[in-house]
C-alpha cells in the first residue's frame, strides 16, 4: 500500500501566508482552508495514495516542552484570521472521510515519524507532505518527503529522497538531526551550539558522522581551536538540541494502513460547507454540484429538485400566447464563441429553447422592444452586443444578475451562472425531455428565476437598487455601443513608429554595451544583476537564489551611481512601449480599421470600468514617447474627436465628503488648490510659492487621497522622511475636515467592515480588523480612498449615461467611444463638434451635486493627441 501522511498544521500555516486574505461575503476568512484543500488535491493527483492520514498538533504541552521550558517559547499564537479557519477545516476533512490523527504529549512530526517507521519496517511506501524540513530526517528507502508550499497563491511541491538529500547536504537523512543539534533552530527556539551555523555544522558532521562521535573526538586536530571552544562550551546544549530535534517513531497510534483508507464522503455536509465558504470551483471539481446537494435548508436529506419540461422551437403563435401572460421575461442567451446561437426563457414551469435566432428574429425584436414587459437576464451588455447587429433593441431591463452579484460582492472571484446558483443556494433543476446538447443551458434557464429572486432580495436589503437600476444597468448599454463603435487607428503610422522605436532601442543597446564593455542579455535579470552589482560594483540589495533584483524600484534607487542605469531604464520603457502598445495594437485592429476594446463592469473593487483587448486606459501619457502614441488614434473622415476630462475630481469629492471648509472655499472660488496647500504647508504667502513647492504640495494633496505614508511621500518627492511627515502634519492641521474624515471613516469601517461611495457602492474590508499590521494598514488606506475613488467612478458613469442619452435626444450622430477614468472621448462630425463640446462639459459638470462645483474642460482635435493639448 501507499500511505500519504500530511503535516496538517504546517501545510495549513503555509497556505494562510501563501495566499492573500480571502473572505466570504459575510466576512469569514477562507484562504488557509482553500490553500490546504488545493494542496491536498495536488498531492493526491501526484501520488495516487491508497491511504491518507492527516496529523495535527494538540494544544497540550509535549514531552519536549516538559523537558525544556524554552522549547518554541518564542512562537506566537495563531492570528485570529487563521485560528477561526482551523476548526472548520478539521470538521470538513472529517466529513470528506479522512482520518485525522492527534496524540496528546506529541507533535504532528512524531505522528509522521511513527507512520513512516511502520511503513519502512513493513516495506510499504510512505509519502510525507509537510512545509517543514525537520521531516527530511525520516527519508529512507521506502519514505520520501514532499516539501509543500503555497507560492503566488498556487500549490508548489518539491520531492526529497535519499539521493537529493545526499546531493544537497552531503549526509544521510538521519544525520540531519546531528547538523540541527549543532546549528540549532531559531523558529523552535532550539539553542544548538552558539556561534556555529548551518555551514559549519554540516562540515563537522560530514567529517565525524554524528554528534556523539564528534564529541568523542573533540581533541582531534581536524577541529579548529575556536570551533572546539564553542563545542565544549555548548556540549549540554548540543545534546539537548539533538533530543529536541529528533522525531520520535513510537507514538501509540494505529499502525495499520487499512485504518487510514478514506471513508465515504458525507457529500451533503461537504457540499454545504464548501457552499458556505463560497468555494465553488472546488465544489465543481469534487462533483458536488449534483441536484439538491447545495440547496435549501440544512436538513439531513437533499431538497426536492425543481423539475421542468423543455420545449424546443415552439411555434411563434404559441410563444405569443405564453409571453402575453408573463409579468416579466426571464431570458438567457447561449453563446458559441462570441456569437449568440440560441435563446431560452422560463414560463409556467416550462423552459422554451429557441435554437435558431434567425427564425425567431422578428418575434424576439417585438418582445424585446415591448417597454411594458420587464426583462431580467444575465450579462445584459453581452445581450445588447448580440442583438444590436440584428437591429434589436432591448427595453425595460430590470435586472442583470451578473451586475447585481458584483454589487453585492465586488471582491468576488467567480460571477459565472453556475457559481452564483451554488453561492445563493438556488434550488437545482432537472430537465425532462431535453436534447443533450441543450441540457446545461436549459438547466441554467430554469434556475435563473430563483437566482434573480435571491439577488433581488439582497440588493433591496443592501439599499443598492437605485445604484443597479440607475447606473449599472443603463451603463451596460452605453458600453455595448462603445465596444461596437471602436476607436479608429492609423495602423501604418503605428507600424512606422514601432520601427523607429526599434532603431532607438538598437542605439541604446549599443551604448549600454559600450559603457559596460561587453555584450549581454539586457532582458535577463540574472545577467543584468551580474553586470551592475558584480562587474560595475553598484550598490545592491540582497542576493536571492535567482540572483540580484533588478526591478524598476531597485534601478531607480541607484540611478545616480552610473550613467548605464539611466540607459537601462530608457531601454525598458521603450521596449515595453514597442511590444505592448505598437505590436499589441496592431494585433487587435479590426477589419474596419478600429480597435474594439472590451469594457468590464465587474472587475475592479472600486467600481471603476476596466478596459482590455486592448487596454486603452493604459496608453502611456507621462513620457513624450508614450504621448506620441495618441497621434495614431484619430477620427474618421469628416469628423473630429471631442475630449473632455474632469479637473481634480477626486480632490473635489474629498472636499465634499470631508466637509472641509478651507478646501470647499478654495474650489468654490476657483483658486489653485495646490498653491494654497503649498502656502499652508510651507508657511509662506501664496505669492511666494515656487513651482517646486507647488509640485510637492500637489504630491501631498493627491497622496493624502491614497493614504500615503511619510516614507512613500519622501521617496516620491525626494525629501527626508521627517520633512515629508512635517508636510503631512501641516496639511492636516490646515485641512482639519480632512483629518476628521480620515479618522471617522476608519472608525466606521472597523465597525461596519465596509465603506461606501456617495451612491451606495460598497467595498467590504475584512483586512481592517486584521491582527497583521500590514493587512490592517492596507485596510485603513482602502477605507480612506475607496469612497473617493469609487464616487469618482460612479460620477463618470452617470456622465457617460447622460451624454449618450443627450446625443440621441438631440439626434446627433456623434458617438461616445472611450472612457479613461475621468476622461470621455466622443467622435463627432465637424459640424456637431461645438455642440458636442458644450454638451460634454454640461453633462459632466451636472452628473452630481456636491458641496463644490464639478469642473470639466473639453477640447477638439483630429487626433487624440491634438484633443488633449
PDB file of C-alpha atoms in Angstrom, residues 25 378 399-412 414-416 420 423-424 451 455 459 464 468 602:
ATOM      1  CA  UNK A  25     -19.400  37.909   1.647  1.00  0.00           C
ATOM      2  CA  UNK A 378     -27.514  37.634 -17.186  1.00  0.00           C
ATOM      3  CA  UNK A 399     -32.161  43.031 -13.637  1.00  0.00           C
ATOM      4  CA  UNK A 400     -28.805  41.696 -14.665  1.00  0.00           C
ATOM      5  CA  UNK A 401     -27.810  39.087 -12.093  1.00  0.00           C
ATOM      6  CA  UNK A 402     -24.162  39.452 -13.110  1.00  0.00           C
ATOM      7  CA  UNK A 403     -24.148  43.138 -12.199  1.00  0.00           C
ATOM      8  CA  UNK A 404     -26.276  42.504  -9.109  1.00  0.00           C
ATOM      9  CA  UNK A 405     -23.886  39.838  -7.844  1.00  0.00           C
ATOM     10  CA  UNK A 406     -20.945  42.184  -8.448  1.00  0.00           C
ATOM     11  CA  UNK A 407     -22.529  44.998  -6.436  1.00  0.00           C
ATOM     12  CA  UNK A 408     -23.216  42.611  -3.568  1.00  0.00           C
ATOM     13  CA  UNK A 409     -19.697  41.212  -3.580  1.00  0.00           C
ATOM     14  CA  UNK A 410     -17.214  43.389  -5.521  1.00  0.00           C
ATOM     15  CA  UNK A 411     -14.345  41.176  -4.327  1.00  0.00           C
ATOM     16  CA  UNK A 412     -15.919  38.039  -5.802  1.00  0.00           C
ATOM     17  CA  UNK A 414     -16.420  33.963  -9.911  1.00  0.00           C
ATOM     18  CA  UNK A 415     -19.631  35.517 -11.200  1.00  0.00           C
ATOM     19  CA  UNK A 416     -20.443  32.628 -13.523  1.00  0.00           C
ATOM     20  CA  UNK A 420     -23.901  32.073  -8.461  1.00  0.00           C
ATOM     21  CA  UNK A 423     -23.491  30.626  -3.890  1.00  0.00           C
ATOM     22  CA  UNK A 424     -27.084  31.756  -3.425  1.00  0.00           C
ATOM     23  CA  UNK A 451     -31.262  33.259  -8.727  1.00  0.00           C
ATOM     24  CA  UNK A 455     -30.090  38.521  -5.709  1.00  0.00           C
ATOM     25  CA  UNK A 459     -29.919  44.162  -3.485  1.00  0.00           C
ATOM     26  CA  UNK A 464     -28.421  49.198  -3.851  1.00  0.00           C
ATOM     27  CA  UNK A 468     -28.150  48.993 -10.055  1.00  0.00           C
ATOM     28  CA  UNK A 602     -17.355  43.680 -12.838  1.00  0.00           C
TER      29      UNK A 602
END
